[in-house]
Amino acid sequence: MINNNMRMTGFASGMDINQMVKDLMQAERLPLQKMEQDQLWLTQRRDAYREVNTKLSEFENKFFDMRLSKTYLSKIASSSSDAISVSASNQASDGNYSFQVDQLASAATRYSGVEGTTFGKGYDADQALAAEYVGQEVSFAYHDQSQDSPKTVSFTIQEGDSLNDVLKNISDESGGAVRAFYDQNSDRVFMERTETGDFNKNGLEFEQLSAFFTDTLNIAAEEQGGTDAEFKYNGIAMTSHSNNYQFNGMNLTFNSATDGPVNVSVSQDVDGAVDKITEFVEQYNELIDFMNEKVGEERYRDYPPLTEAQRKEMSEREIELWEERSKSGELRNDGILRSALSGMRSAWYESVDNLNGDLSRMMDVGITTTSDWRQGGKLEVDEQKLREKLEEDPNAVYRLFSNSDEGDSRGILNRVEGVLESTMDRIKDRAGSTAQTDFQYTMGRELKSMAERMANFERRMQQTEQRYWDQFTAMEKAMQRYNQQANYMMQQFGGMQ
């Protein structure tokens, strides 16, 4: 810290010592300004690298769908009637299928008779049950497809339990297989299976109801529902516990019974595959535009980054115009980016050892680089040719794009993704990420070294400034002594007259 206590400020010499020191130090600090600008420039380049890595990472996320077989082999299914909804997996065979639904599956339901429960209409099901019900056993059995014998649910009514508590326990104790609720307006309790189907061909789904159900809730002896879906495929009778049925890669949903046969058709979703591939190529071209702009951007060396001191002397508009050029060319002709562009371009052109020898290059399916070399390796798609190849052999197109094998059989997109991952690793080694410390990447260590050099330089500047003040203070003291001596002599000479 500079000591200001003994500074002489020009009383003897008449000079503006403070301004003179300030001017001298401004010249001395010119190297520090250059260091600050170099530090800012390195920081800008680091941030530019990180922006590129963000773009590459966002694009890499697009590869997930492109690696899936369903992108190339997806099927579309349609039904001639709203009575049957259908969707198809990649495994579904193309063709037409005939289904007829005679009966929908339904869930078994038991309920209070029309006379209602013993509680009466308007009963508050949230109030505690009377003491006479405390300790009563609530039990019943229900059938499901997991075993031949019925499952039993049993618990005891506790003091303070309400009717709604008891009904909730029915659901909880059955693991959600049975639900029960009370309708206040009709004074009736409904107890039903949450799963459709007939699980007891020889009788009822609900059995062994305790007295609380039969005497208090007046659950009727009859049961409604508990039926299987009954349908025919090409006239062959079939059944299902559920109204959803998996058939030859198709997912059928029965919405209602049909008056007769319903036609279901399955075909290759070529248009969907073409749309996804062309969309991916468009996103790739956007990335190429971005990277080409970075490596080709002009660098304005006469517009170094502005220090805080320089900003204070400029208007906001002047700062904005300056920084437009100051931040230009941060990654001009960058080796990592040029290597990535070259690597991805090569990956698109490389041959793939495909099981189908006719589809070994991207040009075989209508994907080529643009004829305009100024576009820097962007791709264009012949949709008609791509559509034809997908119709002829979608599996071969899939393998060409996304075969996970290593070596010559590795798919084009797997190779492009490999270039992306290598590039992101190189950028991360150089520019790091927000989660890393400065010591964990190259530019961070350079920034740390710069900061240390600037701190050392600042300490030297403090010493230099103190030296100037010491020199001027010594001069002021000398001139003060000279003035005192001159005044003394003038007084002596004046006294001799």
Coordinates of C-alpha atoms in Angstrom, one line a residue:
M1 CA 0.0 0.0 0.0
I2 CA 1.4 3.4 -1.0
N3 CA 2.0 5.8 1.9
N4 CA 0.3 9.2 1.3
N5 CA 1.3 10.8 4.6
M6 CA 4.6 12.4 3.6
R7 CA 3.8 13.3 0.0
M8 CA 4.8 16.8 -1.2
T9 CA 2.3 18.2 -3.7
G10 CA 4.2 21.1 -5.4
F11 CA 4.1 23.8 -2.8
A12 CA 7.8 24.5 -3.3
S13 CA 8.1 23.9 -7.0
G14 CA 4.7 25.2 -8.1
M15 CA 4.2 22.1 -10.3
D16 CA 1.1 19.8 -10.2
I17 CA 3.0 16.8 -8.9
N18 CA -0.2 14.7 -8.5
Q19 CA -1.0 15.1 -12.2
M20 CA 2.6 14.5 -13.2
V21 CA 2.6 11.2 -11.3
K22 CA -0.7 10.2 -12.8
D23 CA 0.6 10.9 -16.3
L24 CA 3.8 9.0 -15.7
M25 CA 1.8 6.0 -14.2
Q26 CA -0.6 6.0 -17.2
A27 CA 2.4 5.4 -19.5
E28 CA 3.8 2.8 -17.0
R29 CA 0.5 0.9 -17.0
L30 CA 0.2 0.5 -20.8
P31 CA 1.6 -3.1 -20.6
L32 CA -1.0 -3.9 -18.0
Q33 CA -3.8 -2.7 -20.3
K34 CA -2.5 -5.0 -22.9
M35 CA -2.4 -7.9 -20.5
E36 CA -6.0 -7.1 -19.5
Q37 CA -7.1 -7.1 -23.1
D38 CA -5.3 -10.4 -23.7
Q39 CA -7.0 -11.9 -20.7
L40 CA -10.4 -10.7 -22.0
W41 CA -9.7 -12.1 -25.4
L42 CA -8.8 -15.5 -24.0
T43 CA -12.0 -15.4 -21.9
Q44 CA -14.0 -14.6 -25.0
R45 CA -12.4 -17.5 -27.0
R46 CA -13.1 -19.8 -24.1
D47 CA -16.7 -18.8 -24.0
A48 CA -16.9 -19.2 -27.8
Y49 CA -15.6 -22.7 -27.5
R50 CA -18.2 -23.5 -24.9
E51 CA -20.9 -22.2 -27.1
V52 CA -19.7 -24.5 -29.9
N53 CA -19.7 -27.5 -27.4
T54 CA -23.3 -26.6 -26.4
K55 CA -24.4 -26.6 -30.0
L56 CA -22.6 -30.0 -30.6
S57 CA -24.2 -31.5 -27.5
E58 CA -27.7 -30.3 -28.6
F59 CA -27.2 -31.8 -32.0
E60 CA -25.8 -35.1 -30.5
N61 CA -29.1 -35.4 -28.6
K62 CA -30.8 -35.7 -32.1
F63 CA -29.0 -38.9 -32.7
F64 CA -31.1 -40.9 -30.2
D65 CA -34.1 -41.3 -32.5
M66 CA -31.9 -41.8 -35.5
R67 CA -30.2 -44.8 -33.9
L68 CA -33.6 -46.5 -33.3
S69 CA -34.9 -49.1 -35.8
K70 CA -38.4 -47.7 -35.5
T71 CA -37.3 -44.6 -37.2
Y72 CA -36.7 -46.6 -40.4
L73 CA -39.0 -49.6 -39.8
S74 CA -42.0 -48.0 -38.2
K75 CA -45.4 -49.2 -39.3
I76 CA -48.8 -47.4 -39.7
A77 CA -52.0 -49.2 -39.0
S78 CA -55.6 -48.2 -39.7
S79 CA -59.1 -49.6 -39.0
S80 CA -62.2 -49.3 -41.1
S81 CA -64.3 -48.8 -38.0
D82 CA -64.1 -46.7 -34.8
A83 CA -65.1 -49.8 -32.9
I84 CA -61.5 -51.0 -33.1
S85 CA -58.5 -48.8 -32.6
V86 CA -55.1 -50.1 -33.7
S87 CA -51.4 -49.3 -33.6
A88 CA -48.5 -51.3 -35.0
S89 CA -45.0 -52.0 -33.8
N90 CA -42.0 -52.6 -36.1
Q91 CA -42.6 -56.3 -35.9
A92 CA -46.1 -56.2 -37.4
S93 CA -46.4 -57.8 -40.8
D94 CA -47.8 -55.7 -43.6
G95 CA -51.2 -56.7 -44.9
N96 CA -54.9 -56.7 -44.2
Y97 CA -56.6 -58.4 -41.2
S98 CA -60.2 -59.0 -40.4
F99 CA -61.7 -58.8 -36.8
Q100 CA -65.2 -58.9 -35.5
V101 CA -66.0 -57.9 -31.9
D102 CA -69.0 -59.7 -30.4
Q103 CA -68.7 -58.7 -26.7
L104 CA -66.5 -56.2 -24.8
A105 CA -64.7 -57.2 -21.6
S106 CA -66.2 -55.7 -18.4
A107 CA -65.3 -55.6 -14.7
A108 CA -67.3 -57.4 -12.1
T109 CA -69.4 -55.2 -9.8
R110 CA -71.4 -55.9 -6.6
Y111 CA -73.7 -53.2 -5.2
S112 CA -76.4 -52.5 -2.6
G113 CA -80.0 -53.3 -3.6
V114 CA -82.5 -50.6 -4.6
E115 CA -83.5 -50.3 -0.9
G116 CA -80.1 -49.0 -0.1
T117 CA -78.0 -49.5 3.0
T118 CA -79.1 -49.6 6.6
F119 CA -77.7 -46.1 7.0
G120 CA -80.4 -44.3 4.9
K121 CA -80.2 -41.6 2.3
G122 CA -78.2 -38.6 3.0
Y123 CA -75.9 -40.4 5.4
D124 CA -72.6 -38.7 6.1
A125 CA -70.0 -41.3 5.2
D126 CA -67.2 -39.3 6.9
Q127 CA -68.7 -39.5 10.4
A128 CA -67.5 -42.2 12.8
L129 CA -69.5 -45.5 12.7
A130 CA -71.6 -46.3 15.7
A131 CA -70.1 -48.4 18.5
E132 CA -72.0 -51.5 17.4
Y133 CA -69.8 -51.7 14.2
V134 CA -66.5 -51.5 16.0
G135 CA -64.7 -54.8 16.0
Q136 CA -66.8 -56.2 13.2
E137 CA -64.9 -58.2 10.6
V138 CA -65.0 -57.0 7.0
S139 CA -64.0 -59.8 4.6
F140 CA -64.6 -61.0 1.1
A141 CA -62.8 -63.0 -1.6
Y142 CA -62.2 -62.1 -5.3
H143 CA -60.8 -63.9 -8.3
D144 CA -58.1 -62.8 -10.6
Q145 CA -55.9 -64.4 -13.3
S146 CA -52.9 -65.0 -11.0
Q147 CA -54.2 -68.1 -9.3
D148 CA -57.1 -70.6 -9.4
S149 CA -58.3 -70.0 -5.8
P150 CA -59.7 -66.6 -4.8
K151 CA -57.8 -64.0 -2.9
T152 CA -59.2 -63.1 0.6
V153 CA -59.3 -59.6 2.0
S154 CA -60.0 -59.3 5.7
F155 CA -59.7 -56.5 8.3
T156 CA -61.5 -55.3 11.5
I157 CA -63.4 -52.0 11.9
Q158 CA -61.6 -49.8 14.4
E159 CA -63.0 -47.2 16.8
G160 CA -63.4 -43.9 15.0
D161 CA -63.5 -45.5 11.5
S162 CA -66.1 -43.9 9.1
L163 CA -67.8 -45.7 6.3
N164 CA -65.4 -44.0 3.9
D165 CA -62.5 -45.3 5.9
V166 CA -63.8 -48.9 5.6
L167 CA -64.4 -48.5 1.9
K168 CA -60.8 -47.1 1.5
N169 CA -59.4 -50.1 3.4
I170 CA -61.1 -52.4 0.9
S171 CA -59.0 -50.8 -1.9
D172 CA -55.8 -50.7 0.2
E173 CA -56.0 -54.2 1.5
S174 CA -56.7 -55.6 -2.0
G175 CA -53.7 -53.7 -3.4
G176 CA -56.0 -51.7 -5.6
A177 CA -57.6 -54.7 -7.3
V178 CA -61.0 -53.8 -5.8
R179 CA -62.5 -50.3 -5.3
A180 CA -65.5 -49.4 -3.3
F181 CA -67.4 -46.2 -2.8
Y182 CA -70.7 -44.8 -1.3
D183 CA -73.3 -42.8 -3.3
Q184 CA -75.1 -40.6 -0.8
N185 CA -78.0 -39.7 -3.1
S186 CA -79.0 -43.3 -3.7
D187 CA -77.7 -44.7 -0.4
R188 CA -75.9 -47.4 -2.2
V189 CA -72.4 -48.9 -2.0
F190 CA -70.6 -50.1 -5.2
M191 CA -67.8 -52.6 -5.0
E192 CA -66.0 -53.4 -8.3
R193 CA -62.9 -55.0 -9.8
T194 CA -60.5 -52.6 -11.3
E195 CA -59.6 -55.2 -13.9
T196 CA -61.9 -56.4 -16.6
G197 CA -62.4 -60.1 -17.4
D198 CA -64.1 -63.2 -16.3
F199 CA -61.8 -64.9 -13.8
N200 CA -64.2 -67.4 -12.4
K201 CA -65.9 -69.3 -15.2
N202 CA -68.0 -71.4 -12.7
G203 CA -69.3 -68.6 -10.6
L204 CA -69.1 -65.1 -9.3
E205 CA -66.0 -62.9 -9.1
F206 CA -66.8 -61.8 -5.5
E207 CA -67.4 -64.5 -2.9
Q208 CA -67.6 -65.1 0.9
L209 CA -68.9 -61.6 1.7
S210 CA -69.1 -61.0 5.5
A211 CA -72.2 -59.9 7.3
F212 CA -71.1 -56.2 7.1
F213 CA -71.6 -56.4 3.3
T214 CA -74.8 -58.5 3.3
D215 CA -76.6 -57.2 6.4
T216 CA -75.4 -53.6 6.7
L217 CA -74.6 -52.6 3.2
N218 CA -77.2 -54.8 1.7
I219 CA -75.0 -56.0 -1.1
A220 CA -77.2 -57.9 -3.5
A221 CA -76.6 -61.6 -4.3
E222 CA -76.4 -61.0 -8.0
E223 CA -73.3 -59.6 -9.8
Q224 CA -72.9 -57.5 -12.9
G225 CA -70.1 -57.7 -15.4
G226 CA -67.0 -59.8 -15.1
T227 CA -67.0 -60.8 -18.8
D228 CA -64.2 -61.4 -21.3
A229 CA -64.0 -59.8 -24.6
E230 CA -65.2 -62.1 -27.4
F231 CA -64.0 -61.5 -30.9
K232 CA -63.2 -63.3 -34.1
Y233 CA -60.1 -63.2 -36.3
N234 CA -60.9 -64.4 -39.8
G235 CA -63.9 -66.1 -38.3
I236 CA -61.9 -67.9 -35.6
A237 CA -63.3 -67.3 -32.1
M238 CA -61.0 -65.8 -29.5
T239 CA -61.3 -64.3 -26.1
S240 CA -59.4 -61.8 -23.9
H241 CA -59.8 -60.6 -20.3
S242 CA -59.0 -57.1 -21.5
N243 CA -60.3 -54.9 -24.3
N244 CA -56.7 -54.5 -25.4
Y245 CA -55.2 -57.3 -27.3
Q246 CA -51.7 -57.8 -28.8
F247 CA -51.8 -59.6 -32.1
N248 CA -48.9 -60.2 -34.5
G249 CA -47.2 -56.9 -33.5
M250 CA -50.4 -54.9 -33.5
N251 CA -52.1 -53.4 -30.4
L252 CA -55.8 -53.7 -30.8
T253 CA -58.3 -51.8 -28.6
F254 CA -61.9 -52.9 -28.7
N255 CA -64.2 -49.8 -28.2
S256 CA -67.5 -51.4 -29.0
A257 CA -69.1 -54.5 -30.5
T258 CA -69.2 -54.5 -34.3
D259 CA -72.0 -55.3 -36.7
G260 CA -69.7 -57.5 -38.8
P261 CA -66.0 -57.8 -39.8
V262 CA -63.8 -54.8 -39.5
N263 CA -60.7 -54.5 -41.8
V264 CA -57.4 -53.6 -40.2
S265 CA -54.4 -52.8 -42.4
V266 CA -50.7 -52.4 -41.7
S267 CA -48.1 -50.9 -43.9
Q268 CA -44.6 -49.4 -43.9
D269 CA -44.5 -45.8 -42.6
V270 CA -42.2 -44.6 -45.4
D271 CA -43.4 -41.0 -45.2
G272 CA -42.7 -40.8 -41.5
A273 CA -39.1 -42.2 -42.0
V274 CA -38.4 -39.7 -44.8
D275 CA -39.6 -36.8 -42.7
K276 CA -37.4 -37.8 -39.8
I277 CA -34.3 -38.3 -41.9
T278 CA -34.8 -35.0 -43.8
E279 CA -35.4 -33.2 -40.5
F280 CA -32.2 -34.6 -39.2
V281 CA -30.3 -33.5 -42.3
E282 CA -31.7 -30.0 -41.9
Q283 CA -30.5 -29.9 -38.3
Y284 CA -27.1 -31.1 -39.4
N285 CA -26.9 -28.4 -42.1
E286 CA -27.7 -25.8 -39.4
L287 CA -24.8 -27.0 -37.4
I288 CA -22.5 -26.9 -40.4
D289 CA -23.6 -23.3 -41.1
F290 CA -22.8 -22.4 -37.5
M291 CA -19.3 -24.0 -37.5
N292 CA -18.4 -22.6 -40.9
E293 CA -19.4 -19.2 -39.7
K294 CA -17.1 -19.5 -36.7
V295 CA -14.0 -20.7 -38.6
G296 CA -14.5 -18.1 -41.4
E297 CA -15.5 -15.1 -39.3
E298 CA -13.2 -12.1 -39.9
R299 CA -10.8 -11.1 -37.1
Y300 CA -10.5 -7.3 -36.4
R301 CA -7.2 -7.0 -34.6
D302 CA -7.6 -3.2 -34.3
Y303 CA -10.6 -3.8 -32.0
P304 CA -9.2 -5.5 -28.9
P305 CA -11.6 -6.2 -26.0
L306 CA -12.5 -3.1 -23.9
T307 CA -11.2 -2.8 -20.4
E308 CA -13.4 -1.4 -17.7
A309 CA -11.5 1.9 -17.8
Q310 CA -12.1 2.2 -21.5
R311 CA -15.8 1.4 -21.2
K312 CA -16.2 4.3 -18.8
E313 CA -15.0 6.7 -21.5
M314 CA -17.4 5.4 -24.2
S315 CA -21.2 5.6 -24.7
E316 CA -23.3 2.4 -24.8
R317 CA -23.7 2.7 -28.6
E318 CA -20.0 3.1 -29.0
I319 CA -19.4 0.0 -26.8
E320 CA -21.9 -2.0 -28.8
L321 CA -20.4 -1.2 -32.1
W322 CA -16.9 -1.8 -30.8
E323 CA -17.8 -5.2 -29.4
E324 CA -19.4 -6.3 -32.6
R325 CA -15.9 -6.3 -34.1
S326 CA -14.0 -7.1 -31.0
K327 CA -15.9 -10.5 -30.6
S328 CA -15.6 -11.3 -34.3
G329 CA -13.2 -14.1 -35.4
E330 CA -12.7 -15.6 -31.9
L331 CA -12.4 -19.1 -33.5
R332 CA -11.2 -18.1 -37.0
N333 CA -9.4 -21.0 -38.7
D334 CA -9.6 -22.9 -35.5
G335 CA -7.9 -26.3 -35.8
I336 CA -10.4 -28.3 -33.7
L337 CA -13.4 -27.0 -35.6
R338 CA -11.8 -27.5 -39.0
S339 CA -10.9 -31.0 -38.0
A340 CA -14.5 -31.7 -36.9
L341 CA -15.9 -30.3 -40.2
S342 CA -13.5 -32.5 -42.2
G343 CA -14.1 -35.5 -40.0
M344 CA -17.9 -35.3 -40.3
R345 CA -17.7 -34.7 -44.1
S346 CA -15.5 -37.8 -44.5
A347 CA -17.9 -39.9 -42.3
W348 CA -20.8 -39.1 -44.6
Y349 CA -18.8 -40.3 -47.6
E350 CA -17.3 -43.4 -46.1
S351 CA -18.5 -46.8 -47.4
V352 CA -20.4 -49.2 -45.1
D353 CA -20.0 -53.0 -45.3
N354 CA -23.8 -53.5 -45.4
L355 CA -25.5 -56.9 -45.7
N356 CA -27.1 -55.4 -48.8
G357 CA -24.2 -54.5 -51.1
D358 CA -26.4 -52.0 -53.1
L359 CA -26.6 -49.7 -50.1
S360 CA -23.1 -49.0 -48.9
R361 CA -22.9 -45.2 -49.3
M362 CA -25.3 -42.3 -48.4
M363 CA -25.5 -41.4 -52.1
D364 CA -27.1 -44.8 -52.6
V365 CA -30.2 -43.6 -50.7
G366 CA -30.2 -40.1 -52.2
I367 CA -28.1 -38.1 -49.7
T368 CA -25.2 -36.1 -51.2
T369 CA -23.3 -32.9 -50.5
T370 CA -24.4 -29.8 -52.2
S371 CA -22.8 -28.9 -55.5
D372 CA -22.0 -25.4 -54.1
W373 CA -18.6 -25.7 -52.4
R374 CA -19.2 -22.4 -50.6
Q375 CA -21.8 -24.2 -48.4
G376 CA -19.0 -26.1 -46.7
G377 CA -20.2 -29.7 -46.9
K378 CA -23.9 -29.3 -46.3
L379 CA -26.1 -32.1 -47.3
E380 CA -29.1 -32.4 -49.6
V381 CA -31.7 -35.2 -49.9
D382 CA -33.3 -36.7 -52.9
E383 CA -36.6 -37.6 -51.2
Q384 CA -37.9 -39.7 -54.1
K385 CA -34.8 -41.9 -54.1
L386 CA -34.8 -42.1 -50.3
R387 CA -38.4 -43.2 -50.3
E388 CA -37.8 -45.8 -53.0
K389 CA -35.0 -47.4 -51.0
L390 CA -37.0 -47.4 -47.8
E391 CA -39.8 -49.2 -49.6
E392 CA -37.4 -51.7 -51.1
D393 CA -35.4 -52.6 -48.0
P394 CA -35.9 -50.5 -44.9
N395 CA -33.6 -52.8 -42.9
A396 CA -30.7 -52.1 -45.2
V397 CA -31.3 -48.3 -44.9
Y398 CA -31.4 -48.7 -41.1
R399 CA -28.0 -50.6 -41.1
L400 CA -26.5 -48.0 -43.4
F401 CA -27.4 -45.2 -41.0
S402 CA -27.1 -46.9 -37.6
N403 CA -25.4 -50.2 -37.5
S404 CA -23.8 -50.4 -34.1
D405 CA -21.1 -52.9 -35.2
E406 CA -17.5 -51.7 -35.2
G407 CA -15.2 -51.6 -38.2
D408 CA -16.3 -51.4 -41.8
S409 CA -19.9 -52.3 -40.8
R410 CA -20.3 -49.3 -38.5
G411 CA -23.2 -47.1 -39.5
I412 CA -22.7 -43.6 -41.0
L413 CA -24.4 -41.8 -38.1
N414 CA -22.4 -43.8 -35.6
R415 CA -19.2 -42.5 -37.3
V416 CA -20.5 -38.9 -37.4
E417 CA -21.4 -39.1 -33.7
G418 CA -17.9 -40.5 -33.0
V419 CA -16.4 -37.3 -34.6
L420 CA -18.8 -35.1 -32.5
E421 CA -17.8 -36.8 -29.2
S422 CA -14.1 -36.6 -30.0
T423 CA -14.5 -32.9 -30.9
M424 CA -16.4 -32.2 -27.7
D425 CA -13.7 -33.9 -25.6
R426 CA -11.0 -31.8 -27.3
I427 CA -12.9 -28.6 -26.7
K428 CA -13.6 -29.6 -23.1
D429 CA -9.9 -30.2 -22.5
R430 CA -9.1 -26.8 -23.9
A431 CA -12.0 -24.6 -22.7
G432 CA -13.5 -26.7 -19.9
S433 CA -17.1 -26.3 -18.7
T434 CA -18.9 -24.3 -16.0
A435 CA -18.6 -27.3 -13.7
Q436 CA -14.8 -27.4 -13.8
T437 CA -12.2 -25.3 -12.0
D438 CA -9.7 -23.3 -13.9
F439 CA -6.9 -25.8 -13.1
Q440 CA -8.8 -28.6 -14.9
Y441 CA -8.5 -27.3 -18.5
T442 CA -5.8 -25.6 -20.6
M443 CA -7.3 -22.1 -21.1
G444 CA -8.3 -22.0 -17.4
R445 CA -4.6 -22.6 -16.4
E446 CA -3.6 -19.9 -18.9
L447 CA -6.1 -17.4 -17.4
K448 CA -4.8 -18.2 -13.9
S449 CA -1.2 -17.6 -15.1
M450 CA -2.3 -14.3 -16.7
A451 CA -4.0 -13.2 -13.5
E452 CA -0.9 -13.9 -11.5
R453 CA 1.3 -12.0 -13.9
M454 CA -1.1 -9.1 -13.7
A455 CA -1.1 -9.1 -9.9
N456 CA 2.7 -9.1 -9.9
F457 CA 2.7 -6.3 -12.4
E458 CA 0.3 -4.3 -10.3
R459 CA 2.5 -4.7 -7.3
R460 CA 5.4 -3.4 -9.3
M461 CA 3.3 -0.5 -10.4
Q462 CA 2.6 0.4 -6.8
Q463 CA 6.4 0.3 -6.1
T464 CA 7.0 2.4 -9.2
E465 CA 4.4 5.0 -8.2
Q466 CA 5.9 5.1 -4.7
R467 CA 9.3 5.7 -6.3
Y468 CA 8.0 8.6 -8.4
W469 CA 6.5 10.1 -5.3
D470 CA 9.7 9.6 -3.3
Q471 CA 11.6 11.4 -6.1
F472 CA 9.3 14.3 -6.4
T473 CA 9.1 14.6 -2.6
A474 CA 12.9 14.7 -2.4
M475 CA 12.8 17.4 -5.1
E476 CA 10.2 19.4 -3.3
K477 CA 12.2 19.2 0.0
A478 CA 15.3 20.3 -1.8
M479 CA 13.6 23.2 -3.4
Q480 CA 12.0 24.1 -0.1
R481 CA 15.5 24.2 1.5
Y482 CA 16.8 26.3 -1.4
N483 CA 13.9 28.8 -1.1
Q484 CA 14.5 29.0 2.6
Q485 CA 18.2 29.7 2.1
A486 CA 17.4 32.2 -0.7
N487 CA 14.9 34.1 1.6
Y488 CA 17.5 34.1 4.4
M489 CA 20.2 35.5 2.1
M490 CA 17.8 38.2 0.8
Q491 CA 16.9 39.2 4.3
Q492 CA 20.7 39.4 5.1
F493 CA 21.5 41.5 2.1
G494 CA 18.5 43.7 2.8
G495 CA 19.7 44.4 6.3
M496 CA 23.1 45.6 5.1
Q497 CA 21.6 48.6 3.2

